[in-house]
Amino acid sequence: MGTIAFAVSGAMVAIEKRMDVFGVIVLALLTAVGGGMVRDVLAGITPPVTLCNITDFVLAMLTAALVSWLYSAGWVSHRGKRHIIWLYNICDTIGLASFTITGMLTGLSHENGNPYLLPVLLGVITAVGGGILRDIMAQRMPVVLYKDIYATASLVGALISCLLYPYIGLPGMAWLCFVIVVGLRFSALYYGWHLFHPRPNRFR
Amino acid sequence: MGTIAFAVSGAMVAIEKRMDVFGVIVLALLTAVGGGMVRDVLAGITPPVTLCNITDFVLAMLTAALVSWLYSAGWVSHRGKRHIIWLYNICDTIGLASFTITGMLTGLSHENGNPYLLPVLLGVITAVGGGILRDIMAQRMPVVLYKDIYATASLVGALISCLLYPYIGLPGMAWLCFVIVVGLRFSALYYGWHLFHPRPNRFR
Amino acid sequence: MGTIAFAVSGAMVAIEKRMDVFGVIVLALLTAVGGGMVRDVLAGITPPVTLCNITDFVLAMLTAALVSWLYSAGWVSHRGKRHIIWLYNICDTIGLASFTITGMLTGLSHENGNPYLLPVLLGVITAVGGGILRDIMAQRMPVVLYKDIYATASLVGALISCLLYPYIGLPGMAWLCFVIVVGLRFSALYYGWHLFHPRPNRFR
């Protein structure tokens, strides 16, 4: 579900930027598997497992084709978008949470240095890396850097569950992380929370 | 020849974006060896062989210097460009085909998971990765994502020759890939083929 | 000191681009540890040592918080900037020189191919990689590609000290590199040196 939601967002950005079918498929793939790819390269797992797993590829490609067809057929109107946006948000948030968890697990299997830093970092990178690669390829400022509580939900979930990991074990950690990420993300969406923006001084 | 053509395209983009000599050399290098570098990092070959091979570096640097000098001397006019553009396209297409083949060979030497996915992916990444890095550094939307049959030629060539690999052996695969990529690319240039662009709905 | 100066530049770019607090921290971190991260991935040191070292992270985060607070409090005026700019340049140049040296040391510990190419490349990549990642994330053309003698100072220092390495030993190499980088950078700042820009022909 997470893979599909991420592929949908990649394909939509690509179409809005007027890319061709190849670009749409590349962006859908990159958004879906890019975070996991960066995580594996950083963790020294080469070739990255995501590049050896054909299921994700086929899913992302089918999604890209479906989104392209829906757009071209004119079925994506502003109203339609608002109707499906909650469905999309649910899939996307589940993706965010599960990608955070897989990233943390990869980090926990390494024994270097600080026991909290690497799992938390890899968790957040897995969750938001695909979206950042998508935005860089599409020449947009990465959305996670200025908007919404998104990466922050992933970060808080990873941090808290990682700190409590010695007391609650692996399944407890995964569930705790899932609950925190989903809870924070939906609270933020529902109440319209945003992070503080430091303002450039107007008298500069 | 491929390295030189890729370096020329990097240097030209850099000059058009008004970079200094350092920037021109970096973009020429990155376009020429960037695809191979990304391939090696993904395949776990570190340090990447392209970073240990001085020939490519010297070639790319000489090319960058030559292109800079031609531009500054005013020898690159619109008419001159049209005269040499076929020569450039021939070198570029040969580069595209040979980079695809080297990427596939790297992928075939790994034994993980699906036997077709990794060679095809690494072939395409080697072929177009340098150009994508060049465009990202130069703040342009990556050209392969919205224009021409370029990455698609590499993809089709890699896919078909990879599927037929068990029947035709290594040399057969390399030649088949070369013929398909060059044939597709020149047909596309000659007949002006483009990929389908999914259109954003105008009533959004 | 280098880490702090690099984090300051990342945080300032992020604030100017109106990112939120998460974005400011990410850019500060990426600028400070990004070059070392790319170096380690290219050299096959995974997970990168910079991702396992909490000191740099805490430093970069505190710096990001401090810069955000100074901006929001309106203490960063144009005049203030000019007053502290020399302090910033000193820290930044020391960072440039020491990052170049650590990159070269990583390159020297590998035994592949040409003995000069890899250390020089990794030195320059460590020194300027963080700044390039910062600019790509902030949707700016990487500053090192078109402005100032910055990467060039790192390159010249790395090249000369690497060529003389067999005669002067490791400490001599590090000091020589430091002196050359700092000397070149400050001369360039003081005398306003810039690299030659090849001009696109106006009659194109």
Coordinates of C-alpha atoms in Angstrom, one line a residue:
Chain A
M1 CA 0.0 0.0 0.0
G2 CA 2.8 2.4 0.9
T3 CA 4.6 1.6 -2.4
I4 CA 1.4 2.3 -4.4
A5 CA 0.7 5.6 -2.6
F6 CA 4.3 6.8 -3.1
A7 CA 4.2 5.7 -6.8
V8 CA 1.0 7.7 -7.2
S9 CA 2.6 10.8 -5.8
G10 CA 5.6 10.4 -8.1
A11 CA 3.5 9.9 -11.2
M12 CA 1.3 12.9 -10.4
V13 CA 4.3 15.2 -9.9
A14 CA 5.8 13.9 -13.2
I15 CA 2.6 14.5 -15.1
E16 CA 2.2 18.0 -13.7
K17 CA 5.7 18.8 -14.9
R18 CA 4.7 17.5 -18.4
M19 CA 7.2 14.6 -18.5
D20 CA 6.7 11.8 -21.0
V21 CA 5.7 8.2 -20.2
F22 CA 9.3 7.3 -19.4
G23 CA 9.6 10.2 -17.0
V24 CA 6.3 9.3 -15.3
I25 CA 7.5 5.7 -14.7
V26 CA 10.9 6.8 -13.5
L27 CA 9.5 9.2 -11.0
A28 CA 6.9 6.7 -9.8
L29 CA 9.7 4.1 -9.3
L30 CA 12.1 6.5 -7.7
T31 CA 9.5 7.8 -5.2
A32 CA 8.5 4.2 -4.3
V33 CA 11.9 2.5 -4.0
G34 CA 14.3 5.5 -3.9
G35 CA 14.3 5.8 -0.1
G36 CA 15.0 2.1 0.4
M37 CA 17.8 2.4 -2.2
V38 CA 19.5 5.2 -0.5
R39 CA 19.2 3.4 2.8
D40 CA 20.8 0.2 1.4
V41 CA 23.6 2.1 -0.2
L42 CA 24.3 4.0 3.1
A43 CA 24.1 0.7 5.0
G44 CA 26.4 -1.1 2.6
I45 CA 23.8 -3.5 1.3
T46 CA 24.7 -3.7 -2.4
P47 CA 23.1 -4.3 -4.7
P48 CA 20.2 -2.7 -2.8
V49 CA 17.5 -5.2 -2.1
T50 CA 14.9 -2.9 -3.6
L51 CA 16.7 -3.2 -7.0
C52 CA 16.4 -7.0 -6.8
N53 CA 12.7 -7.2 -6.0
I54 CA 10.5 -7.2 -9.1
T55 CA 7.2 -6.9 -7.2
D56 CA 7.7 -3.3 -6.2
F57 CA 8.8 -2.5 -9.8
V58 CA 5.7 -4.0 -11.4
L59 CA 3.4 -2.4 -8.8
A60 CA 5.0 1.1 -9.3
M61 CA 4.8 0.7 -13.1
L62 CA 1.2 -0.4 -13.1
T63 CA 0.4 2.5 -10.8
A64 CA 2.2 4.9 -13.2
A65 CA 0.3 3.6 -16.1
L66 CA -3.0 3.8 -14.3
V67 CA -2.4 7.4 -13.1
S68 CA -1.3 8.4 -16.7
W69 CA -4.5 6.9 -18.1
L70 CA -6.7 8.6 -15.5
Y71 CA -5.2 11.9 -16.2
S72 CA -5.4 11.6 -20.0
A73 CA -8.9 10.4 -19.8
G74 CA -9.7 13.6 -17.9
W75 CA -11.0 11.7 -14.8
V76 CA -8.8 13.6 -12.4
S77 CA -10.6 16.8 -11.7
H78 CA -10.3 19.1 -8.8
R79 CA -13.4 17.7 -7.2
G80 CA -12.3 14.1 -7.9
K81 CA -9.0 14.9 -6.2
R82 CA -10.7 16.2 -3.1
H83 CA -12.9 13.0 -2.9
I84 CA -9.9 10.6 -3.1
I85 CA -7.5 12.7 -1.1
W86 CA -8.3 11.0 2.2
L87 CA -7.8 7.6 0.7
Y88 CA -4.5 8.8 -0.7
N89 CA -3.5 10.2 2.7
I90 CA -4.2 7.0 4.5
C91 CA -2.1 4.9 2.1
D92 CA 0.6 7.5 2.2
T93 CA 0.8 7.6 6.0
I94 CA 0.8 3.9 6.2
G95 CA 3.7 3.9 3.8
L96 CA 5.5 6.6 5.8
A97 CA 5.2 4.5 9.0
S98 CA 6.2 1.2 7.4
F99 CA 9.1 2.6 5.5
T100 CA 10.3 4.2 8.8
I101 CA 10.2 0.8 10.5
T102 CA 12.1 -1.0 7.8
G103 CA 14.7 1.7 7.8
M104 CA 15.1 1.4 11.6
L105 CA 15.4 -2.4 11.4
T106 CA 18.3 -2.0 8.9
G107 CA 20.0 0.5 11.2
L108 CA 19.6 -1.8 14.2
S109 CA 21.4 -4.6 12.4
H110 CA 24.6 -2.6 12.4
E111 CA 26.8 -2.3 15.4
N112 CA 28.8 0.9 14.9
G113 CA 29.0 3.7 17.3
N114 CA 25.9 5.3 18.8
P115 CA 23.0 2.8 19.0
Y116 CA 20.3 5.3 18.4
L117 CA 21.7 7.6 15.7
L118 CA 21.9 5.2 12.8
P119 CA 18.5 3.5 13.2
V120 CA 16.7 6.8 13.5
L121 CA 18.6 8.3 10.5
L122 CA 18.0 5.3 8.3
G123 CA 14.3 5.2 9.3
V124 CA 13.8 8.9 8.3
I125 CA 15.9 8.5 5.2
T126 CA 13.9 5.5 4.0
A127 CA 10.6 7.3 4.7
V128 CA 11.4 10.6 3.0
G129 CA 14.3 9.9 0.7
G130 CA 12.1 8.8 -2.2
G131 CA 10.0 12.0 -2.0
I132 CA 13.2 14.1 -1.9
L133 CA 14.6 12.3 -5.0
R134 CA 11.3 12.8 -6.7
D135 CA 11.3 16.6 -6.0
I136 CA 15.0 17.0 -7.1
M137 CA 14.3 15.2 -10.4
A138 CA 11.2 17.3 -11.0
Q139 CA 13.1 20.6 -10.1
R140 CA 11.0 21.4 -7.1
M141 CA 12.1 22.3 -3.6
P142 CA 11.7 19.1 -1.6
V143 CA 8.3 19.4 0.0
V144 CA 9.3 17.8 3.3
L145 CA 11.7 20.7 4.0
Y146 CA 9.1 23.4 4.2
K147 CA 5.7 22.0 4.6
D148 CA 3.5 19.9 6.9
I149 CA 4.4 17.6 9.7
Y150 CA 5.6 14.7 7.6
A151 CA 9.3 13.9 8.1
T152 CA 8.9 15.1 11.7
A153 CA 6.3 12.4 12.4
S154 CA 8.7 9.8 11.1
L155 CA 11.5 11.3 13.1
V156 CA 9.6 11.5 16.4
G157 CA 8.2 8.0 15.9
A158 CA 11.7 6.6 15.1
L159 CA 13.3 8.4 18.0
I160 CA 10.9 7.4 20.7
S161 CA 10.5 3.8 19.7
C162 CA 14.3 3.5 19.3
L163 CA 14.9 4.9 22.8
L164 CA 12.3 2.4 24.2
Y165 CA 13.6 -0.5 22.2
P166 CA 15.6 -2.2 25.0
Y167 CA 12.4 -2.3 27.1
I168 CA 9.7 -3.3 24.6
G169 CA 11.5 -5.6 22.1
L170 CA 11.3 -5.6 18.4
P171 CA 7.6 -6.1 17.8
G172 CA 6.8 -3.6 20.5
M173 CA 9.1 -1.1 18.8
A174 CA 7.6 -1.6 15.4
W175 CA 4.0 -1.1 16.7
L176 CA 4.9 1.9 18.8
C177 CA 6.6 3.5 15.9
F178 CA 3.6 2.8 13.7
V179 CA 1.1 4.3 16.2
I180 CA 3.2 7.4 16.8
V181 CA 3.8 8.1 13.1
V182 CA 0.2 7.6 12.1
G183 CA -1.1 9.5 15.1
L184 CA 1.1 12.5 14.6
R185 CA 0.6 12.6 10.9
F186 CA -3.2 12.5 11.1
S187 CA -3.4 14.9 14.0
A188 CA -1.2 17.3 11.9
L189 CA -3.5 16.9 8.9
Y190 CA -6.7 17.3 10.9
Y191 CA -5.6 20.3 13.0
G192 CA -3.5 21.9 10.3
W193 CA -0.3 21.8 12.3
H194 CA 2.8 23.2 10.7
L195 CA 6.4 23.6 12.0
F196 CA 7.7 27.0 12.9
H197 CA 9.4 28.9 10.0
P198 CA 12.3 31.1 11.1
R199 CA 11.7 34.3 9.2
P200 CA 14.4 36.1 7.3
N201 CA 14.7 39.6 8.7
R202 CA 12.7 42.0 6.6
F203 CA 15.2 44.9 7.1
R204 CA 18.1 43.0 5.6
Chain B
M1 CA 34.2 8.2 -28.2
G2 CA 31.2 7.9 -25.9
T3 CA 33.2 9.5 -23.1
I4 CA 34.1 12.4 -25.3
A5 CA 30.6 13.0 -26.6
F6 CA 29.2 12.9 -23.0
A7 CA 31.9 15.3 -21.9
V8 CA 31.1 17.7 -24.7
S9 CA 27.4 17.7 -23.7
G10 CA 28.3 18.4 -20.0
A11 CA 30.7 21.2 -21.0
M12 CA 28.2 22.8 -23.3
V13 CA 25.4 22.8 -20.6
A14 CA 27.9 24.3 -18.1
I15 CA 28.9 27.1 -20.5
E16 CA 25.3 27.9 -21.4
K17 CA 24.6 28.2 -17.6
R18 CA 27.6 30.6 -17.3
M19 CA 29.7 28.5 -15.0
D20 CA 33.4 29.1 -14.6
V21 CA 36.2 26.8 -15.8
F22 CA 36.0 24.6 -12.7
G23 CA 32.3 24.2 -13.2
V24 CA 32.8 23.3 -16.9
I25 CA 35.3 20.6 -16.0
V26 CA 33.1 19.2 -13.2
L27 CA 30.1 19.0 -15.5
A28 CA 32.1 17.4 -18.3
L29 CA 33.5 14.8 -15.9
L30 CA 30.2 14.1 -14.2
T31 CA 28.4 13.6 -17.4
A32 CA 31.2 11.3 -18.7
V33 CA 31.8 9.2 -15.6
G34 CA 28.8 9.9 -13.4
G35 CA 26.6 7.1 -14.8
G36 CA 29.4 4.5 -14.3
M37 CA 30.0 5.9 -10.8
V38 CA 26.4 5.5 -9.7
R39 CA 26.3 2.0 -11.2
D40 CA 29.4 0.9 -9.3
V41 CA 28.1 2.4 -6.0
L42 CA 24.8 0.6 -6.5
A43 CA 26.6 -2.7 -7.4
G44 CA 28.9 -2.4 -4.4
I45 CA 32.1 -1.9 -6.4
T46 CA 34.0 0.7 -4.2
P47 CA 35.9 2.7 -4.9
P48 CA 34.2 3.0 -8.3
V49 CA 36.4 1.8 -11.2
T50 CA 35.7 5.0 -13.0
L51 CA 37.3 7.0 -10.2
C52 CA 40.5 4.9 -10.5
N53 CA 40.9 5.3 -14.2
I54 CA 42.9 8.4 -15.2
T55 CA 42.3 8.0 -19.0
D56 CA 38.7 9.0 -18.8
F57 CA 39.5 12.0 -16.6
V58 CA 42.2 13.3 -18.9
L59 CA 39.9 12.8 -21.9
A60 CA 37.0 14.6 -20.2
M61 CA 39.2 17.5 -19.1
L62 CA 40.8 18.0 -22.5
T63 CA 37.3 17.9 -24.0
A64 CA 36.1 20.6 -21.5
A65 CA 39.1 22.8 -22.3
L66 CA 38.6 22.4 -26.0
V67 CA 34.9 23.2 -25.8
S68 CA 35.6 26.2 -23.6
W69 CA 38.2 27.5 -26.0
L70 CA 35.9 27.0 -29.1
Y71 CA 33.1 28.9 -27.3
S72 CA 35.3 31.8 -26.2
A73 CA 36.9 32.1 -29.6
G74 CA 33.4 32.4 -31.0
W75 CA 33.7 29.4 -33.3
V76 CA 30.5 27.8 -32.0
S77 CA 27.8 29.6 -34.1
H78 CA 24.3 28.4 -34.7
R79 CA 25.3 27.3 -38.2
G80 CA 28.4 25.5 -37.0
K81 CA 26.3 23.7 -34.4
R82 CA 24.0 22.3 -37.1
H83 CA 27.0 21.2 -39.2
I84 CA 28.6 19.1 -36.4
I85 CA 25.3 18.0 -34.8
W86 CA 25.2 14.7 -36.7
L87 CA 28.8 13.9 -35.8
Y88 CA 27.9 14.7 -32.2
N89 CA 24.8 12.5 -32.4
I90 CA 26.7 9.6 -33.7
C91 CA 29.3 9.7 -30.9
D92 CA 26.6 10.2 -28.3
T93 CA 24.5 7.2 -29.6
I94 CA 27.6 5.0 -29.6
G95 CA 28.3 6.2 -26.0
L96 CA 24.7 5.4 -25.1
A97 CA 24.9 1.9 -26.5
S98 CA 28.3 1.0 -25.0
F99 CA 27.5 2.4 -21.6
T100 CA 24.3 0.3 -21.6
I101 CA 26.3 -2.8 -22.4
T102 CA 28.9 -2.2 -19.6
G103 CA 26.1 -1.6 -17.1
M104 CA 24.4 -4.8 -18.1
L105 CA 27.7 -6.7 -17.8
T106 CA 28.1 -5.4 -14.2
G107 CA 24.5 -6.4 -13.4
L108 CA 25.0 -9.9 -14.8
S109 CA 28.0 -10.6 -12.5
H110 CA 25.7 -10.3 -9.5
E111 CA 23.5 -13.3 -8.5
N112 CA 20.7 -11.7 -6.5
G113 CA 17.1 -12.2 -7.1
N114 CA 15.6 -11.7 -10.5
P115 CA 18.1 -12.3 -13.3
Y116 CA 16.7 -9.6 -15.7
L117 CA 15.9 -6.7 -13.4
L118 CA 19.4 -5.8 -12.1
P119 CA 21.2 -5.9 -15.5
V120 CA 18.6 -3.9 -17.3
L121 CA 18.4 -1.3 -14.5
L122 CA 22.2 -1.0 -14.2
G123 CA 22.4 -0.7 -18.0
V124 CA 19.9 2.1 -18.2
I125 CA 21.4 3.9 -15.1
T126 CA 24.9 3.7 -16.6
A127 CA 23.7 5.1 -19.9
V128 CA 21.5 8.0 -18.6
G129 CA 22.8 8.6 -15.0
G130 CA 25.6 10.9 -16.1
G131 CA 23.2 13.1 -18.1
I132 CA 20.7 13.2 -15.1
L133 CA 23.5 14.3 -12.7
R134 CA 24.6 17.0 -15.2
D135 CA 21.1 18.4 -15.4
I136 CA 20.5 18.3 -11.7
M137 CA 23.8 20.2 -11.1
A138 CA 22.9 22.7 -13.8
Q139 CA 19.4 23.3 -12.4
R140 CA 17.6 21.9 -15.4
M141 CA 14.8 19.3 -15.5
P142 CA 16.6 16.1 -16.6
V143 CA 16.2 16.0 -20.3
V144 CA 15.7 12.2 -20.5
L145 CA 12.5 12.5 -18.5
Y146 CA 10.5 14.6 -21.0
K147 CA 12.2 14.6 -24.4
D148 CA 13.2 12.2 -27.2
I149 CA 13.6 8.5 -27.4
Y150 CA 16.9 8.2 -25.5
A151 CA 16.6 6.3 -22.3
T152 CA 13.9 4.3 -23.9
A153 CA 16.3 3.1 -26.6
S154 CA 18.7 2.0 -23.9
L155 CA 15.9 0.4 -22.0
V156 CA 14.5 -1.6 -24.9
G157 CA 18.0 -2.7 -26.0
A158 CA 18.9 -3.8 -22.5
L159 CA 15.6 -5.6 -22.0
I160 CA 15.5 -7.6 -25.3
S161 CA 19.2 -8.5 -25.2
C162 CA 18.9 -9.6 -21.6
L163 CA 15.9 -11.8 -22.3
L164 CA 17.8 -13.5 -25.2
Y165 CA 21.1 -13.8 -23.3
P166 CA 20.7 -17.5 -22.4
Y167 CA 20.3 -18.3 -26.1
I168 CA 22.9 -16.0 -27.7
G169 CA 25.8 -15.8 -25.2
L170 CA 27.7 -12.8 -24.1
P171 CA 29.1 -11.4 -27.4
G172 CA 25.7 -12.0 -29.1
M173 CA 24.0 -10.1 -26.3
A174 CA 26.4 -7.1 -26.5
W175 CA 26.0 -6.9 -30.3
L176 CA 22.3 -7.2 -30.2
C177 CA 22.0 -4.5 -27.6
F178 CA 24.3 -2.2 -29.6
V179 CA 22.3 -2.7 -32.8
I180 CA 18.9 -2.2 -31.1
V181 CA 20.0 1.0 -29.2
V182 CA 21.7 2.6 -32.2
G183 CA 18.8 1.6 -34.5
L184 CA 16.1 2.9 -32.2
R185 CA 17.9 6.1 -31.4
F186 CA 18.6 7.0 -35.1
S187 CA 15.1 6.0 -36.2
A188 CA 13.7 8.3 -33.5
L189 CA 16.0 11.2 -34.5
Y190 CA 15.2 10.7 -38.2
Y191 CA 11.5 10.3 -37.9
G192 CA 11.1 12.7 -35.0
W193 CA 9.6 10.1 -32.7
H194 CA 8.6 11.2 -29.2
L195 CA 7.0 9.3 -26.3
F196 CA 3.4 10.0 -25.3
H197 CA 2.9 12.8 -22.8
P198 CA 0.0 12.3 -20.4
R199 CA -1.7 15.6 -20.2
P200 CA -2.7 17.3 -17.0
N201 CA -6.5 18.0 -17.2
R202 CA -7.0 21.6 -18.2
F203 CA -10.1 21.9 -16.0
R204 CA -8.3 21.1 -12.8
Chain C
M1 CA 35.0 24.7 13.7
G2 CA 34.6 23.6 10.1
T3 CA 31.5 21.7 11.0
I4 CA 30.0 24.7 12.6
A5 CA 30.8 27.0 9.7
F6 CA 29.3 24.6 7.2
A7 CA 26.2 24.1 9.4
V8 CA 25.8 27.9 9.6
S9 CA 25.9 28.2 5.8
G10 CA 23.3 25.4 5.4
A11 CA 21.0 26.9 8.0
M12 CA 21.2 30.4 6.4
V13 CA 20.4 29.1 2.9
A14 CA 17.4 27.1 4.4
I15 CA 16.1 30.2 6.1
E16 CA 16.5 32.4 3.1
K17 CA 14.5 29.8 1.1
R18 CA 11.8 29.9 3.8
M19 CA 12.0 26.3 5.0
D20 CA 10.6 25.2 8.3
V21 CA 12.7 24.2 11.3
F22 CA 13.0 20.6 10.1
G23 CA 14.4 21.9 6.7
V24 CA 16.8 24.2 8.5
I25 CA 18.2 21.3 10.6
V26 CA 18.4 19.0 7.5
L27 CA 20.3 21.5 5.5
A28 CA 22.6 22.4 8.3
L29 CA 23.4 18.6 8.8
L30 CA 23.7 17.9 5.1
T31 CA 26.1 20.8 4.6
A32 CA 28.2 19.7 7.6
V33 CA 28.3 16.0 7.1
G34 CA 27.2 15.5 3.5
G35 CA 30.7 15.7 1.9
G36 CA 32.1 13.1 4.3
M37 CA 29.0 10.9 3.7
V38 CA 29.5 10.9 -0.1
R39 CA 33.2 10.3 0.4
D40 CA 32.6 7.3 2.6
V41 CA 30.0 5.8 0.3
L42 CA 32.4 6.2 -2.7
A43 CA 35.2 4.7 -0.7
G44 CA 33.1 1.7 0.4
I45 CA 33.0 2.7 4.1
T46 CA 29.5 1.8 5.1
P47 CA 27.7 2.8 7.2
P48 CA 29.6 6.2 6.7
V49 CA 31.5 7.1 9.8
T50 CA 29.9 10.5 9.8
L51 CA 26.5 8.8 10.3
C52 CA 27.8 7.0 13.4
N53 CA 29.3 10.1 15.1
I54 CA 26.8 11.9 17.3
T55 CA 29.1 14.9 18.1
D56 CA 28.8 16.4 14.6
F57 CA 25.1 15.9 14.7
V58 CA 24.6 17.7 18.0
L59 CA 26.9 20.5 16.9
A60 CA 25.1 21.0 13.6
M61 CA 21.7 20.9 15.3
L62 CA 22.7 23.4 18.0
T63 CA 24.1 25.6 15.2
A64 CA 20.9 25.4 13.3
A65 CA 18.8 26.3 16.3
L66 CA 21.1 29.2 17.2
V67 CA 21.0 30.6 13.6
S68 CA 17.2 30.2 13.5
W69 CA 16.8 32.1 16.7
L70 CA 19.2 34.9 15.7
Y71 CA 17.2 35.3 12.5
S72 CA 13.8 35.3 14.2
A73 CA 15.0 37.7 16.8
G74 CA 16.0 40.1 14.0
W75 CA 19.6 40.1 15.1
V76 CA 20.9 39.3 11.6
S77 CA 20.9 42.6 9.8
H78 CA 22.9 43.5 6.7
R79 CA 25.4 45.4 8.8
G80 CA 25.7 42.6 11.3
K81 CA 26.4 40.2 8.5
R82 CA 29.2 42.3 7.3
H83 CA 30.7 42.5 10.8
I84 CA 30.8 38.7 11.3
I85 CA 31.6 37.8 7.7
W86 CA 35.3 37.6 8.3
L87 CA 34.8 35.4 11.3
Y88 CA 32.6 33.2 9.2
N89 CA 35.1 33.1 6.3
I90 CA 37.9 32.1 8.7
C91 CA 35.9 29.2 10.1
D92 CA 34.7 28.2 6.6
T93 CA 38.2 28.2 5.1
I94 CA 39.6 26.1 8.0
G95 CA 36.7 23.7 7.4
L96 CA 37.5 23.6 3.7
A97 CA 41.2 22.8 4.4
S98 CA 40.6 20.1 7.1
F99 CA 37.8 18.4 5.1
T100 CA 40.2 18.2 2.1
I101 CA 42.8 16.6 4.3
T102 CA 40.5 14.0 5.8
G103 CA 39.2 13.2 2.2
M104 CA 42.8 12.7 1.0
L105 CA 43.6 10.4 3.9
T106 CA 40.7 8.2 3.1
G107 CA 41.8 8.1 -0.6
L108 CA 45.4 7.2 0.4
S109 CA 44.2 4.2 2.4
H110 CA 43.0 2.6 -0.9
E111 CA 45.4 0.8 -3.2
N112 CA 43.5 0.9 -6.5
G113 CA 44.9 2.2 -9.8
N114 CA 46.4 5.6 -10.0
P115 CA 47.9 6.8 -6.6
Y116 CA 47.1 10.5 -7.1
L117 CA 43.6 10.4 -8.7
L118 CA 41.5 8.9 -5.8
P119 CA 43.0 11.0 -2.9
V120 CA 42.7 14.3 -4.8
L121 CA 39.1 13.4 -5.9
L122 CA 38.0 12.3 -2.4
G123 CA 39.6 15.4 -0.9
V124 CA 37.7 17.8 -3.2
I125 CA 34.5 15.8 -2.8
T126 CA 34.7 15.9 1.0
A127 CA 35.3 19.6 0.9
V128 CA 32.6 20.7 -1.5
G129 CA 30.2 17.8 -1.5
G130 CA 28.2 19.1 1.5
G131 CA 27.8 22.6 -0.1
I132 CA 26.7 21.0 -3.4
L133 CA 24.1 18.8 -1.7
R134 CA 22.9 21.9 0.2
D135 CA 22.4 23.9 -3.0
I136 CA 20.7 21.0 -4.8
M137 CA 18.2 20.6 -1.9
A138 CA 17.6 24.4 -1.8
Q139 CA 17.0 24.5 -5.6
R140 CA 20.0 26.7 -6.3
M141 CA 22.8 26.3 -8.8
P142 CA 25.7 24.9 -6.8
V143 CA 27.8 28.0 -5.9
V144 CA 31.1 26.3 -6.3
L145 CA 30.5 25.7 -10.0
Y146 CA 30.3 29.4 -11.0
K147 CA 31.7 31.6 -8.2
D148 CA 34.9 32.3 -6.3
I149 CA 38.1 30.4 -5.9
Y150 CA 36.8 27.8 -3.5
A151 CA 36.8 24.3 -4.9
T152 CA 39.9 25.3 -6.9
A153 CA 41.8 26.1 -3.6
S154 CA 40.9 22.6 -2.3
L155 CA 41.9 21.0 -5.7
V156 CA 45.2 22.8 -5.9
G157 CA 46.1 22.0 -2.3
A158 CA 45.1 18.4 -2.7
L159 CA 47.0 18.0 -5.9
I160 CA 50.3 19.6 -4.9
S161 CA 50.4 17.9 -1.4
C162 CA 49.5 14.6 -3.0
L163 CA 52.3 14.8 -5.5
L164 CA 54.8 15.7 -2.8
Y165 CA 53.5 13.0 -0.4
P166 CA 56.3 10.5 -1.0
Y167 CA 58.9 13.1 -0.1
I168 CA 57.4 14.8 2.9
G169 CA 55.4 12.1 4.7
L170 CA 51.9 12.2 6.1
P171 CA 52.2 15.2 8.6
G172 CA 54.1 17.2 6.0
M173 CA 51.4 16.5 3.4
A174 CA 48.6 17.6 5.8
W175 CA 50.3 20.8 6.8
L176 CA 51.2 21.7 3.2
C177 CA 47.7 21.1 2.0
F178 CA 46.3 23.2 4.9
V179 CA 48.7 26.1 4.1
I180 CA 48.0 26.0 0.3
V181 CA 44.2 25.9 0.7
V182 CA 44.0 28.6 3.3
G183 CA 46.5 30.8 1.5
L184 CA 44.8 30.5 -1.9
R185 CA 41.3 31.0 -0.4
F186 CA 42.3 34.2 1.5
S187 CA 44.3 35.6 -1.4
A188 CA 41.3 35.0 -3.6
L189 CA 38.9 36.7 -1.1
Y190 CA 41.3 39.6 -0.5
Y191 CA 42.2 40.3 -4.2
G192 CA 38.8 39.3 -5.5
W193 CA 40.1 36.6 -7.8
H194 CA 37.6 34.6 -9.9
L195 CA 38.1 31.9 -12.4
F196 CA 37.7 32.5 -16.1
H197 CA 34.1 32.1 -17.4
P198 CA 33.9 30.8 -21.0
R199 CA 31.3 33.0 -22.7
P200 CA 28.5 31.7 -24.8
N201 CA 28.8 33.3 -28.2
R202 CA 26.3 36.1 -28.5
F203 CA 25.7 35.4 -32.2
R204 CA 24.4 31.9 -31.5

